[in-house]
Amino acid sequence: MKLDEIKKYLPHREPFLFVDEIIELEKGKKILGQYKVKEDSFWINAHFENFPIMPGVLILEALAQVSLLIFKDLIEGKIPIFVKIENFTFKKPVFPGDILFLESFVVSEKMGFVKFDVKCTKDKEIVCEGKIIATLKRKEEIKK
């Protein structure tokens, strides 16, 4: 799945879209996506000056975006909501020009919430890993 198709499903847009391509997808089970960290990313001059390290929360966001594409057919008309992070560990820094591989596996589904086991790698080394929980809500449900 290329970027144009990804944009059909995710409501995110640049500069807050952190998925360039889906390499592998098994609906409802697992996904592997890719993101190339751009040399002109919005955070570069501020995190950190003269030594740009991609913020961990943005890597986590990339993993959440990829994870939700496992259920791409259910996203239409809904907003993905990130609800919980569990046992998350960051192991390597990410810099502009790095290519991230974003993996996600469905661990469980209960009452509209999905738990994912996620991992980000670069150069075949683990950048971070843990579990995230997300749900999909209609806009009118969120505003209550």
GROMACS .gro file of N, CA, C and O in nm, residues 6-7 24 46 49 54 60 67 70 72 116 118 126 134 141:
model
   60
    6ILE      N    1  -0.287   0.498   0.170
    6ILE     CA    2  -0.283   0.517   0.315
    6ILE      C    3  -0.367   0.637   0.354
    6ILE      O    4  -0.444   0.634   0.451
    7LYS      N    5  -0.356   0.746   0.277
    7LYS     CA    6  -0.431   0.869   0.306
    7LYS      C    7  -0.583   0.851   0.290
    7LYS      O    8  -0.660   0.929   0.344
   24GLU      N    9   0.351  -0.510   0.430
   24GLU     CA   10   0.279  -0.636   0.452
   24GLU      C   11   0.157  -0.608   0.539
   24GLU      O   12   0.165  -0.529   0.634
   46ALA      N   13   1.442   2.193   1.687
   46ALA     CA   14   1.408   2.210   1.828
   46ALA      C   15   1.437   2.088   1.915
   46ALA      O   16   1.440   2.098   2.037
   49GLU      N   17   1.878   2.105   1.917
   49GLU     CA   18   1.955   2.193   1.831
   49GLU      C   19   2.092   2.132   1.803
   49GLU      O   20   2.163   2.089   1.892
   54MET      N   21   1.472   1.219   1.672
   54MET     CA   22   1.327   1.214   1.658
   54MET      C   23   1.263   1.188   1.794
   54MET      O   24   1.302   1.095   1.865
   60LEU      N   25   0.617   0.662   1.856
   60LEU     CA   26   0.498   0.596   1.911
   60LEU      C   27   0.375   0.627   1.826
   60LEU      O   28   0.293   0.539   1.797
   67SER      N   29  -0.064   0.065   1.319
   67SER     CA   30  -0.150  -0.034   1.384
   67SER      C   31  -0.295  -0.021   1.339
   67SER      O   32  -0.362  -0.122   1.311
   70ILE      N   33  -0.438  -0.194   1.027
   70ILE     CA   34  -0.476  -0.336   1.030
   70ILE      C   35  -0.628  -0.346   1.012
   70ILE      O   36  -0.679  -0.441   0.956
   72LYS      N   37  -0.821  -0.116   0.848
   72LYS     CA   38  -0.845  -0.004   0.756
   72LYS      C   39  -0.989   0.006   0.709
   72LYS      O   40  -1.040   0.116   0.692
  116PHE      N   41  -0.236  -0.383   2.082
  116PHE     CA   42  -0.136  -0.417   1.982
  116PHE      C   43   0.000  -0.437   2.047
  116PHE      O   44   0.037  -0.362   2.138
  118VAL      N   45   0.368  -0.379   1.952
  118VAL     CA   46   0.433  -0.301   1.848
  118VAL      C   47   0.585  -0.298   1.865
  118VAL      O   48   0.637  -0.310   1.976
  126ILE      N   49   1.634  -0.302   1.714
  126ILE     CA   50   1.513  -0.251   1.777
  126ILE      C   51   1.534  -0.108   1.826
  126ILE      O   52   1.628  -0.081   1.901
  134ALA      N   53  -0.585   0.107   2.145
  134ALA     CA   54  -0.653   0.212   2.069
  134ALA      C   55  -0.798   0.173   2.045
  134ALA      O   56  -0.837   0.057   2.061
  141GLU      N   57  -1.912   1.127   1.913
  141GLU     CA   58  -1.889   1.055   2.038
  141GLU      C   59  -1.775   1.121   2.119
  141GLU      O   60  -1.778   1.120   2.241
   0.00000   0.00000   0.00000
